[in-house]
Amino acid sequence: MKKFMNDPKNFVPEMLDGIVRANPDTLRYVPDYNLIHRADAPNNGKVSIIQGSGSGHEPAHVMTVGPGMLTGACPGDVFAAPPMDYVYESAKLLNSDKGVLLLVNNYTGDRMAWEMAKEMLDAEGVKTEIAYVNDDVAVQDSTYTVGRRGVAGNFFVMKTAGALAEAGAELEDVKAIAEKTNSLVRTMGIALSGTTPPAKGEPIFTLADDEMEVGVGIHGEPGRRRDKMASADDIVDELLNAVVSDLPFEEGDEVALMINGLGGTPISEQYILYGIAHRKLEEKGIKVWRSYVGEYCTSLEMAGASLTLLKVDDELKDLLLAPAEIAIRTF
Amino acid sequence: MKKFMNDPKNFVPEMLDGIVRANPDTLRYVPDYNLIHRADAPNNGKVSIIQGSGSGHEPAHVMTVGPGMLTGACPGDVFAAPPMDYVYESAKLLNSDKGVLLLVNNYTGDRMAWEMAKEMLDAEGVKTEIAYVNDDVAVQDSTYTVGRRGVAGNFFVMKTAGALAEAGAELEDVKAIAEKTNSLVRTMGIALSGTTPPAKGEPIFTLADDEMEVGVGIHGEPGRRRDKMASADDIVDELLNAVVSDLPFEEGDEVALMINGLGGTPISEQYILYGIAHRKLEEKGIKVWRSYVGEYCTSLEMAGASLTLLKVDDELKDLLLAPAEIAIRTF
């Protein structure tokens, strides 16, 4: 294992320190709860949105905090759910008069932490709602999941809910748009390599030089099958068929198309996949309304990519195009 | 070699096709010259800026085309200089009444193509100037270079020259700001893995499980030495000492600090390096004015990172903060 780090135990805190040093005017860091939050939070008149799954999926979620996106993120260690008190304390700290939406990816550990925290927050009169994300079509149940996993489609849920919260909507409405977005988004991924959590020091799984894992999870969970490496055309066919048939997406639909890099795959290859997927969707009569190419939800240094489709209507388009700002920026 | 691609010979064209499909309103693609250019180019009243080194360094340069950045990019194949006619034809196509700045990274093949093209363009009365980028402090001459290599610092040169061109400046002034920026920027990189060009199918170099290449080039050129893997603290010390002592950067200076991922290193590790570098600069009395963290100039899927410092004054700050838009965007 070669990683840019010091003591593996400090991988997450040192990353969080780097994020806040890079964004001193806009972000704050509360080390006790691994919490990165907007410097101006909480804002009365605006619902706060908090997320925090395991670390190792960056930019999700600690680097997607900012106006029009998350109010805060309080992740656990790498691939580990946040302790319940991180969630509880973060929600109390970021609570606004409009309440707090807890955005929870569907993993057993995450659900447990967030649902327990919600009970305690309810008892204290902190107004909260939970919205779940479970966009991965690869498998029904998985290593850490009852039901489907939440993966890269989470970006679109953060974006639409974040935009509506920024516009001053009520908690029920912000929850409703998160649920609507989640209901219209589908994802599947493929791994070309394993991934090594810093504290573990060994890969969670390994693939031979000619193998890929079709439908992999973002913690290295098994997908639908392991197979021989295929061409980009064949890989896109497989991902697209799985995703399109699931909702299903139909001729005449308009979609946002995301190719998400899993951490070790360069942007050049992501654009190759994007171009093929865009062309094949057009051939199916599905209109690509907007492109999203890059790293949105990774699995440390895993080589691989996922394909996400979101069916868009005018309401979602407006929210997706609303201004937003996060730690990750080019300029 | 596992990559998301079809025929390795089509790696670059399929990537370019993906870029333009992802940005149909703002970019155009001329397959004959591997040219990606702004849809609205050329703009009379604004200097055009063209670059195009080898492919495999994305987002540089085909994904950094847009208002306030490059007018166009016409790269060669992976790690290969563009043929002279790509450069010549691209400059003619994108020529404006204010002329064309050719922004050339200092590699022998690139220089030859661009300098020959400039001679032909001169003969035809197309007004051009060349500005060179050579920010890599690792070694003096290198595998493909007489003098220093141009690497991630190129981003800052594109950004300042692009902003000034967008503001309507004259060709001499746009060239001068590119040269000023290049004179104030310094970079050094470290590789944790080799990298495999698609058509070659084998790594250019390999590193043992406990090795790193200190001062690596973006085509896998050897750096200063090969050494045992070190902690992030020690790596930052080495990069920072090499870069700071070179200009030299001094107590009281204000700098832009860039941590650039080389393609296979996740953003989490890049932020760990960033946080350490930011802290160590402050300890030296050098003020970090602005952060740049992410992939700016890669070497395909190479695991590794580089550290860049740019000494900024009010003129450079204004140009760096000027609005710009490129293919790579989060939202």
PDB file of N, CA and C in Angstrom, chain A residues 17-105:
ATOM      1  N   ASP A  17      -8.542  18.523   7.650  1.00  0.00           N
ATOM      2  CA  ASP A  17      -7.726  19.718   7.909  1.00  0.00           C
ATOM      3  C   ASP A  17      -7.308  20.371   6.584  1.00  0.00           C
ATOM      4  N   GLY A  18      -6.950  19.553   5.620  1.00  0.00           N
ATOM      5  CA  GLY A  18      -6.574  20.091   4.314  1.00  0.00           C
ATOM      6  C   GLY A  18      -7.733  20.800   3.632  1.00  0.00           C
ATOM      7  N   ILE A  19      -8.913  20.218   3.728  1.00  0.00           N
ATOM      8  CA  ILE A  19     -10.094  20.828   3.086  1.00  0.00           C
ATOM      9  C   ILE A  19     -10.369  22.207   3.663  1.00  0.00           C
ATOM     10  N   VAL A  20     -10.307  22.307   4.973  1.00  0.00           N
ATOM     11  CA  VAL A  20     -10.669  23.591   5.585  1.00  0.00           C
ATOM     12  C   VAL A  20      -9.549  24.614   5.405  1.00  0.00           C
ATOM     13  N   ARG A  21      -8.302  24.169   5.365  1.00  0.00           N
ATOM     14  CA  ARG A  21      -7.211  25.103   5.072  1.00  0.00           C
ATOM     15  C   ARG A  21      -7.314  25.631   3.637  1.00  0.00           C
ATOM     16  N   ALA A  22      -7.828  24.798   2.750  1.00  0.00           N
ATOM     17  CA  ALA A  22      -7.967  25.211   1.350  1.00  0.00           C
ATOM     18  C   ALA A  22      -9.151  26.162   1.145  1.00  0.00           C
ATOM     19  N   ASN A  23     -10.055  26.195   2.104  1.00  0.00           N
ATOM     20  CA  ASN A  23     -11.274  27.007   1.978  1.00  0.00           C
ATOM     21  C   ASN A  23     -11.546  27.775   3.270  1.00  0.00           C
ATOM     22  N   PRO A  24     -10.592  28.600   3.693  1.00  0.00           N
ATOM     23  CA  PRO A  24     -10.686  29.219   5.020  1.00  0.00           C
ATOM     24  C   PRO A  24     -11.849  30.191   5.162  1.00  0.00           C
ATOM     25  N   ASP A  25     -12.291  30.786   4.071  1.00  0.00           N
ATOM     26  CA  ASP A  25     -13.355  31.787   4.171  1.00  0.00           C
ATOM     27  C   ASP A  25     -14.744  31.162   4.198  1.00  0.00           C
ATOM     28  N   THR A  26     -14.870  29.966   3.656  1.00  0.00           N
ATOM     29  CA  THR A  26     -16.209  29.426   3.433  1.00  0.00           C
ATOM     30  C   THR A  26     -16.543  28.200   4.278  1.00  0.00           C
ATOM     31  N   LEU A  27     -15.534  27.490   4.786  1.00  0.00           N
ATOM     32  CA  LEU A  27     -15.810  26.256   5.525  1.00  0.00           C
ATOM     33  C   LEU A  27     -15.243  26.317   6.947  1.00  0.00           C
ATOM     34  N   ARG A  28     -15.863  25.559   7.839  1.00  0.00           N
ATOM     35  CA  ARG A  28     -15.367  25.394   9.204  1.00  0.00           C
ATOM     36  C   ARG A  28     -15.238  23.902   9.507  1.00  0.00           C
ATOM     37  N   TYR A  29     -14.349  23.570  10.420  1.00  0.00           N
ATOM     38  CA  TYR A  29     -14.042  22.176  10.755  1.00  0.00           C
ATOM     39  C   TYR A  29     -14.193  22.002  12.259  1.00  0.00           C
ATOM     40  N   VAL A  30     -15.013  21.017  12.648  1.00  0.00           N
ATOM     41  CA  VAL A  30     -15.156  20.682  14.068  1.00  0.00           C
ATOM     42  C   VAL A  30     -14.573  19.288  14.252  1.00  0.00           C
ATOM     43  N   PRO A  31     -13.310  19.203  14.677  1.00  0.00           N
ATOM     44  CA  PRO A  31     -12.619  17.907  14.720  1.00  0.00           C
ATOM     45  C   PRO A  31     -13.330  16.858  15.567  1.00  0.00           C
ATOM     46  N   ASP A  32     -14.012  17.275  16.633  1.00  0.00           N
ATOM     47  CA  ASP A  32     -14.647  16.293  17.520  1.00  0.00           C
ATOM     48  C   ASP A  32     -15.656  15.411  16.799  1.00  0.00           C
ATOM     49  N   TYR A  33     -16.268  15.937  15.737  1.00  0.00           N
ATOM     50  CA  TYR A  33     -17.309  15.168  15.030  1.00  0.00           C
ATOM     51  C   TYR A  33     -16.984  14.973  13.556  1.00  0.00           C
ATOM     52  N   ASN A  34     -15.720  15.097  13.185  1.00  0.00           N
ATOM     53  CA  ASN A  34     -15.348  15.018  11.756  1.00  0.00           C
ATOM     54  C   ASN A  34     -16.246  15.922  10.915  1.00  0.00           C
ATOM     55  N   LEU A  35     -16.670  17.021  11.485  1.00  0.00           N
ATOM     56  CA  LEU A  35     -17.676  17.850  10.818  1.00  0.00           C
ATOM     57  C   LEU A  35     -17.033  18.969  10.004  1.00  0.00           C
ATOM     58  N   ILE A  36     -17.372  18.994   8.722  1.00  0.00           N
ATOM     59  CA  ILE A  36     -17.076  20.144   7.869  1.00  0.00           C
ATOM     60  C   ILE A  36     -18.416  20.843   7.614  1.00  0.00           C
ATOM     61  N   HIS A  37     -18.486  22.135   7.916  1.00  0.00           N
ATOM     62  CA  HIS A  37     -19.756  22.822   7.653  1.00  0.00           C
ATOM     63  C   HIS A  37     -19.526  24.206   7.062  1.00  0.00           C
ATOM     64  N   ARG A  38     -20.572  24.724   6.436  1.00  0.00           N
ATOM     65  CA  ARG A  38     -20.525  26.087   5.892  1.00  0.00           C
ATOM     66  C   ARG A  38     -20.201  27.071   7.007  1.00  0.00           C
ATOM     67  N   ALA A  39     -19.327  28.005   6.711  1.00  0.00           N
ATOM     68  CA  ALA A  39     -18.933  28.987   7.719  1.00  0.00           C
ATOM     69  C   ALA A  39     -20.125  29.814   8.174  1.00  0.00           C
ATOM     70  N   ASP A  40     -21.116  29.980   7.302  1.00  0.00           N
ATOM     71  CA  ASP A  40     -22.250  30.837   7.633  1.00  0.00           C
ATOM     72  C   ASP A  40     -23.439  30.052   8.192  1.00  0.00           C
ATOM     73  N   ALA A  41     -23.256  28.777   8.507  1.00  0.00           N
ATOM     74  CA  ALA A  41     -24.370  27.952   8.997  1.00  0.00           C
ATOM     75  C   ALA A  41     -24.452  28.027  10.515  1.00  0.00           C
ATOM     76  N   PRO A  42     -25.660  27.804  11.103  1.00  0.00           N
ATOM     77  CA  PRO A  42     -26.923  27.627  10.386  1.00  0.00           C
ATOM     78  C   PRO A  42     -27.507  28.969   9.932  1.00  0.00           C
ATOM     79  N   ASN A  43     -28.277  28.913   8.878  1.00  0.00           N
ATOM     80  CA  ASN A  43     -28.994  30.086   8.386  1.00  0.00           C
ATOM     81  C   ASN A  43     -30.466  29.950   8.727  1.00  0.00           C
ATOM     82  N   ASN A  44     -30.950  30.797   9.607  1.00  0.00           N
ATOM     83  CA  ASN A  44     -32.390  30.761   9.841  1.00  0.00           C
ATOM     84  C   ASN A  44     -33.110  31.157   8.559  1.00  0.00           C
ATOM     85  N   GLY A  45     -34.244  30.504   8.320  1.00  0.00           N
ATOM     86  CA  GLY A  45     -34.956  30.725   7.068  1.00  0.00           C
ATOM     87  C   GLY A  45     -34.569  29.714   6.004  1.00  0.00           C
ATOM     88  N   LYS A  46     -33.566  28.888   6.295  1.00  0.00           N
ATOM     89  CA  LYS A  46     -33.157  27.866   5.325  1.00  0.00           C
ATOM     90  C   LYS A  46     -32.973  26.527   6.031  1.00  0.00           C
ATOM     91  N   VAL A  47     -33.583  25.503   5.470  1.00  0.00           N
ATOM     92  CA  VAL A  47     -33.383  24.150   5.985  1.00  0.00           C
ATOM     93  C   VAL A  47     -31.900  23.798   5.908  1.00  0.00           C
ATOM     94  N   SER A  48     -31.375  23.209   6.956  1.00  0.00           N
ATOM     95  CA  SER A  48     -30.006  22.678   6.913  1.00  0.00           C
ATOM     96  C   SER A  48     -30.038  21.248   6.389  1.00  0.00           C
ATOM     97  N   ILE A  49     -29.028  20.888   5.607  1.00  0.00           N
ATOM     98  CA  ILE A  49     -28.935  19.517   5.082  1.00  0.00           C
ATOM     99  C   ILE A  49     -27.598  18.931   5.515  1.00  0.00           C
ATOM    100  N   ILE A  50     -27.663  17.775   6.153  1.00  0.00           N
ATOM    101  CA  ILE A  50     -26.443  17.128   6.650  1.00  0.00           C
ATOM    102  C   ILE A  50     -26.346  15.721   6.082  1.00  0.00           C
ATOM    103  N   GLN A  51     -25.138  15.353   5.742  1.00  0.00           N
ATOM    104  CA  GLN A  51     -24.895  13.983   5.293  1.00  0.00           C
ATOM    105  C   GLN A  51     -23.579  13.539   5.891  1.00  0.00           C
ATOM    106  N   GLY A  52     -23.302  12.271   5.833  1.00  0.00           N
ATOM    107  CA  GLY A  52     -22.046  11.778   6.358  1.00  0.00           C
ATOM    108  C   GLY A  52     -22.119  10.281   6.410  1.00  0.00           C
ATOM    109  N   SER A  53     -21.532   9.669   5.440  1.00  0.00           N
ATOM    110  CA  SER A  53     -21.458   8.226   5.339  1.00  0.00           C
ATOM    111  C   SER A  53     -20.039   7.855   5.786  1.00  0.00           C
ATOM    112  N   GLY A  54     -19.482   6.792   5.270  1.00  0.00           N
ATOM    113  CA  GLY A  54     -18.074   6.558   5.533  1.00  0.00           C
ATOM    114  C   GLY A  54     -17.228   7.547   4.753  1.00  0.00           C
ATOM    115  N   SER A  55     -15.970   7.717   5.161  1.00  0.00           N
ATOM    116  CA  SER A  55     -15.023   8.462   4.339  1.00  0.00           C
ATOM    117  C   SER A  55     -14.509   7.534   3.233  1.00  0.00           C
ATOM    118  N   GLY A  56     -13.715   8.098   2.324  1.00  0.00           N
ATOM    119  CA  GLY A  56     -13.163   7.293   1.238  1.00  0.00           C
ATOM    120  C   GLY A  56     -13.944   7.429  -0.051  1.00  0.00           C
ATOM    121  N   HIS A  57     -14.995   8.260  -0.027  1.00  0.00           N
ATOM    122  CA  HIS A  57     -15.826   8.465  -1.220  1.00  0.00           C
ATOM    123  C   HIS A  57     -15.682   9.884  -1.770  1.00  0.00           C
ATOM    124  N   GLU A  58     -14.662  10.578  -1.369  1.00  0.00           N
ATOM    125  CA  GLU A  58     -14.510  11.981  -1.718  1.00  0.00           C
ATOM    126  C   GLU A  58     -14.517  12.187  -3.235  1.00  0.00           C
ATOM    127  N   PRO A  59     -15.156  13.272  -3.717  1.00  0.00           N
ATOM    128  CA  PRO A  59     -15.590  14.447  -2.973  1.00  0.00           C
ATOM    129  C   PRO A  59     -16.782  14.232  -2.035  1.00  0.00           C
ATOM    130  N   ALA A  60     -17.600  13.184  -2.223  1.00  0.00           N
ATOM    131  CA  ALA A  60     -18.707  12.956  -1.289  1.00  0.00           C
ATOM    132  C   ALA A  60     -18.114  12.568   0.072  1.00  0.00           C
ATOM    133  N   HIS A  61     -18.572  13.207   1.146  1.00  0.00           N
ATOM    134  CA  HIS A  61     -19.532  14.300   1.198  1.00  0.00           C
ATOM    135  C   HIS A  61     -18.877  15.538   1.785  1.00  0.00           C
ATOM    136  N   VAL A  62     -17.668  15.369   2.293  1.00  0.00           N
ATOM    137  CA  VAL A  62     -17.022  16.504   2.979  1.00  0.00           C
ATOM    138  C   VAL A  62     -16.580  17.591   2.019  1.00  0.00           C
ATOM    139  N   MET A  63     -16.476  17.264   0.744  1.00  0.00           N
ATOM    140  CA  MET A  63     -16.070  18.275  -0.234  1.00  0.00           C
ATOM    141  C   MET A  63     -17.254  18.792  -1.041  1.00  0.00           C
ATOM    142  N   THR A  64     -18.458  18.402  -0.646  1.00  0.00           N
ATOM    143  CA  THR A  64     -19.651  18.910  -1.341  1.00  0.00           C
ATOM    144  C   THR A  64     -20.500  19.736  -0.396  1.00  0.00           C
ATOM    145  N   VAL A  65     -19.838  20.390   0.524  1.00  0.00           N
ATOM    146  CA  VAL A  65     -20.490  21.301   1.462  1.00  0.00           C
ATOM    147  C   VAL A  65     -20.368  22.717   0.918  1.00  0.00           C
ATOM    148  N   GLY A  66     -21.466  23.444   0.918  1.00  0.00           N
ATOM    149  CA  GLY A  66     -21.411  24.832   0.458  1.00  0.00           C
ATOM    150  C   GLY A  66     -22.789  25.319   0.063  1.00  0.00           C
ATOM    151  N   PRO A  67     -22.915  26.594  -0.260  1.00  0.00           N
ATOM    152  CA  PRO A  67     -24.208  27.174  -0.635  1.00  0.00           C
ATOM    153  C   PRO A  67     -24.850  26.404  -1.796  1.00  0.00           C
ATOM    154  N   GLY A  68     -26.071  25.983  -1.612  1.00  0.00           N
ATOM    155  CA  GLY A  68     -26.767  25.236  -2.654  1.00  0.00           C
ATOM    156  C   GLY A  68     -26.478  23.745  -2.637  1.00  0.00           C
ATOM    157  N   MET A  69     -25.635  23.311  -1.696  1.00  0.00           N
ATOM    158  CA  MET A  69     -25.364  21.868  -1.555  1.00  0.00           C
ATOM    159  C   MET A  69     -25.555  21.506  -0.073  1.00  0.00           C
ATOM    160  N   LEU A  70     -24.644  20.742   0.507  1.00  0.00           N
ATOM    161  CA  LEU A  70     -24.806  20.368   1.908  1.00  0.00           C
ATOM    162  C   LEU A  70     -24.487  21.541   2.841  1.00  0.00           C
ATOM    163  N   THR A  71     -25.182  21.560   3.984  1.00  0.00           N
ATOM    164  CA  THR A  71     -24.824  22.510   5.038  1.00  0.00           C
ATOM    165  C   THR A  71     -23.620  21.981   5.809  1.00  0.00           C
ATOM    166  N   GLY A  72     -23.580  20.673   5.970  1.00  0.00           N
ATOM    167  CA  GLY A  72     -22.460  20.062   6.673  1.00  0.00           C
ATOM    168  C   GLY A  72     -22.352  18.586   6.353  1.00  0.00           C
ATOM    169  N   ALA A  73     -21.178  18.012   6.622  1.00  0.00           N
ATOM    170  CA  ALA A  73     -20.957  16.578   6.456  1.00  0.00           C
ATOM    171  C   ALA A  73     -20.100  16.094   7.614  1.00  0.00           C
ATOM    172  N   CYS A  74     -20.487  14.960   8.201  1.00  0.00           N
ATOM    173  CA  CYS A  74     -19.784  14.440   9.388  1.00  0.00           C
ATOM    174  C   CYS A  74     -19.518  12.950   9.183  1.00  0.00           C
ATOM    175  N   PRO A  75     -18.552  12.613   8.339  1.00  0.00           N
ATOM    176  CA  PRO A  75     -18.327  11.213   7.994  1.00  0.00           C
ATOM    177  C   PRO A  75     -17.660  10.430   9.111  1.00  0.00           C
ATOM    178  N   GLY A  76     -17.769   9.124   9.003  1.00  0.00           N
ATOM    179  CA  GLY A  76     -16.985   8.248   9.871  1.00  0.00           C
ATOM    180  C   GLY A  76     -15.589   8.078   9.306  1.00  0.00           C
ATOM    181  N   ASP A  77     -14.899   7.085   9.806  1.00  0.00           N
ATOM    182  CA  ASP A  77     -13.582   6.759   9.269  1.00  0.00           C
ATOM    183  C   ASP A  77     -13.782   6.152   7.870  1.00  0.00           C
ATOM    184  N   VAL A  78     -12.700   5.739   7.225  1.00  0.00           N
ATOM    185  CA  VAL A  78     -12.819   5.205   5.871  1.00  0.00           C
ATOM    186  C   VAL A  78     -13.736   3.981   5.862  1.00  0.00           C
ATOM    187  N   PHE A  79     -14.758   4.038   5.038  1.00  0.00           N
ATOM    188  CA  PHE A  79     -15.727   2.962   4.843  1.00  0.00           C
ATOM    189  C   PHE A  79     -16.436   2.569   6.147  1.00  0.00           C
ATOM    190  N   ALA A  80     -16.538   3.499   7.086  1.00  0.00           N
ATOM    191  CA  ALA A  80     -17.210   3.210   8.360  1.00  0.00           C
ATOM    192  C   ALA A  80     -18.261   4.286   8.599  1.00  0.00           C
ATOM    193  N   ALA A  81     -19.450   3.871   9.016  1.00  0.00           N
ATOM    194  CA  ALA A  81     -20.524   4.831   9.298  1.00  0.00           C
ATOM    195  C   ALA A  81     -20.069   5.799  10.389  1.00  0.00           C
ATOM    196  N   PRO A  82     -20.615   7.013  10.370  1.00  0.00           N
ATOM    197  CA  PRO A  82     -20.281   7.945  11.454  1.00  0.00           C
ATOM    198  C   PRO A  82     -20.878   7.439  12.765  1.00  0.00           C
ATOM    199  N   PRO A  83     -20.171   7.621  13.877  1.00  0.00           N
ATOM    200  CA  PRO A  83     -20.770   7.313  15.175  1.00  0.00           C
ATOM    201  C   PRO A  83     -22.026   8.163  15.367  1.00  0.00           C
ATOM    202  N   MET A  84     -22.955   7.625  16.113  1.00  0.00           N
ATOM    203  CA  MET A  84     -24.236   8.307  16.289  1.00  0.00           C
ATOM    204  C   MET A  84     -24.051   9.708  16.859  1.00  0.00           C
ATOM    205  N   ASP A  85     -23.095   9.891  17.762  1.00  0.00           N
ATOM    206  CA  ASP A  85     -22.957  11.214  18.387  1.00  0.00           C
ATOM    207  C   ASP A  85     -22.436  12.266  17.404  1.00  0.00           C
ATOM    208  N   TYR A  86     -21.694  11.847  16.364  1.00  0.00           N
ATOM    209  CA  TYR A  86     -21.296  12.819  15.340  1.00  0.00           C
ATOM    210  C   TYR A  86     -22.547  13.420  14.690  1.00  0.00           C
ATOM    211  N   VAL A  87     -23.460  12.529  14.364  1.00  0.00           N
ATOM    212  CA  VAL A  87     -24.676  12.941  13.667  1.00  0.00           C
ATOM    213  C   VAL A  87     -25.529  13.818  14.581  1.00  0.00           C
ATOM    214  N   TYR A  88     -25.691  13.338  15.791  1.00  0.00           N
ATOM    215  CA  TYR A  88     -26.525  14.037  16.776  1.00  0.00           C
ATOM    216  C   TYR A  88     -25.972  15.438  17.044  1.00  0.00           C
ATOM    217  N   GLU A  89     -24.699  15.526  17.326  1.00  0.00           N
ATOM    218  CA  GLU A  89     -24.101  16.829  17.668  1.00  0.00           C
ATOM    219  C   GLU A  89     -24.077  17.750  16.446  1.00  0.00           C
ATOM    220  N   SER A  90     -23.805  17.183  15.286  1.00  0.00           N
ATOM    221  CA  SER A  90     -23.766  18.005  14.066  1.00  0.00           C
ATOM    222  C   SER A  90     -25.136  18.600  13.775  1.00  0.00           C
ATOM    223  N   ALA A  91     -26.171  17.790  13.937  1.00  0.00           N
ATOM    224  CA  ALA A  91     -27.528  18.279  13.669  1.00  0.00           C
ATOM    225  C   ALA A  91     -27.910  19.368  14.668  1.00  0.00           C
ATOM    226  N   LYS A  92     -27.524  19.204  15.914  1.00  0.00           N
ATOM    227  CA  LYS A  92     -27.835  20.246  16.904  1.00  0.00           C
ATOM    228  C   LYS A  92     -27.109  21.548  16.571  1.00  0.00           C
ATOM    229  N   LEU A  93     -25.846  21.403  16.198  1.00  0.00           N
ATOM    230  CA  LEU A  93     -25.031  22.584  15.902  1.00  0.00           C
ATOM    231  C   LEU A  93     -25.547  23.333  14.670  1.00  0.00           C
ATOM    232  N   LEU A  94     -26.026  22.591  13.683  1.00  0.00           N
ATOM    233  CA  LEU A  94     -26.411  23.208  12.406  1.00  0.00           C
ATOM    234  C   LEU A  94     -27.917  23.409  12.283  1.00  0.00           C
ATOM    235  N   ASN A  95     -28.648  23.142  13.350  1.00  0.00           N
ATOM    236  CA  ASN A  95     -30.102  23.275  13.327  1.00  0.00           C
ATOM    237  C   ASN A  95     -30.525  24.724  13.031  1.00  0.00           C
ATOM    238  N   SER A  96     -31.461  24.877  12.117  1.00  0.00           N
ATOM    239  CA  SER A  96     -32.022  26.208  11.838  1.00  0.00           C
ATOM    240  C   SER A  96     -33.490  26.209  12.234  1.00  0.00           C
ATOM    241  N   ASP A  97     -34.134  27.374  12.171  1.00  0.00           N
ATOM    242  CA  ASP A  97     -35.556  27.431  12.540  1.00  0.00           C
ATOM    243  C   ASP A  97     -36.432  26.644  11.570  1.00  0.00           C
ATOM    244  N   LYS A  98     -35.887  26.306  10.418  1.00  0.00           N
ATOM    245  CA  LYS A  98     -36.663  25.489   9.467  1.00  0.00           C
ATOM    246  C   LYS A  98     -36.361  24.006   9.612  1.00  0.00           C
ATOM    247  N   GLY A  99     -35.432  23.647  10.474  1.00  0.00           N
ATOM    248  CA  GLY A  99     -35.142  22.241  10.715  1.00  0.00           C
ATOM    249  C   GLY A  99     -33.999  21.707   9.877  1.00  0.00           C
ATOM    250  N   VAL A 100     -33.808  20.393   9.983  1.00  0.00           N
ATOM    251  CA  VAL A 100     -32.639  19.731   9.398  1.00  0.00           C
ATOM    252  C   VAL A 100     -33.074  18.511   8.591  1.00  0.00           C
ATOM    253  N   LEU A 101     -32.619  18.448   7.354  1.00  0.00           N
ATOM    254  CA  LEU A 101     -32.816  17.226   6.575  1.00  0.00           C
ATOM    255  C   LEU A 101     -31.570  16.363   6.705  1.00  0.00           C
ATOM    256  N   LEU A 102     -31.766  15.126   7.132  1.00  0.00           N
ATOM    257  CA  LEU A 102     -30.679  14.156   7.214  1.00  0.00           C
ATOM    258  C   LEU A 102     -30.733  13.314   5.947  1.00  0.00           C
ATOM    259  N   LEU A 103     -29.689  13.407   5.149  1.00  0.00           N
ATOM    260  CA  LEU A 103     -29.657  12.722   3.862  1.00  0.00           C
ATOM    261  C   LEU A 103     -28.806  11.469   4.051  1.00  0.00           C
ATOM    262  N   VAL A 104     -29.428  10.300   3.950  1.00  0.00           N
ATOM    263  CA  VAL A 104     -28.771   9.067   4.389  1.00  0.00           C
ATOM    264  C   VAL A 104     -28.659   8.081   3.237  1.00  0.00           C
ATOM    265  N   ASN A 105     -27.424   7.694   2.923  1.00  0.00           N
ATOM    266  CA  ASN A 105     -27.233   6.630   1.946  1.00  0.00           C
ATOM    267  C   ASN A 105     -27.613   5.303   2.584  1.00  0.00           C
TER     268      ASN A 105
END
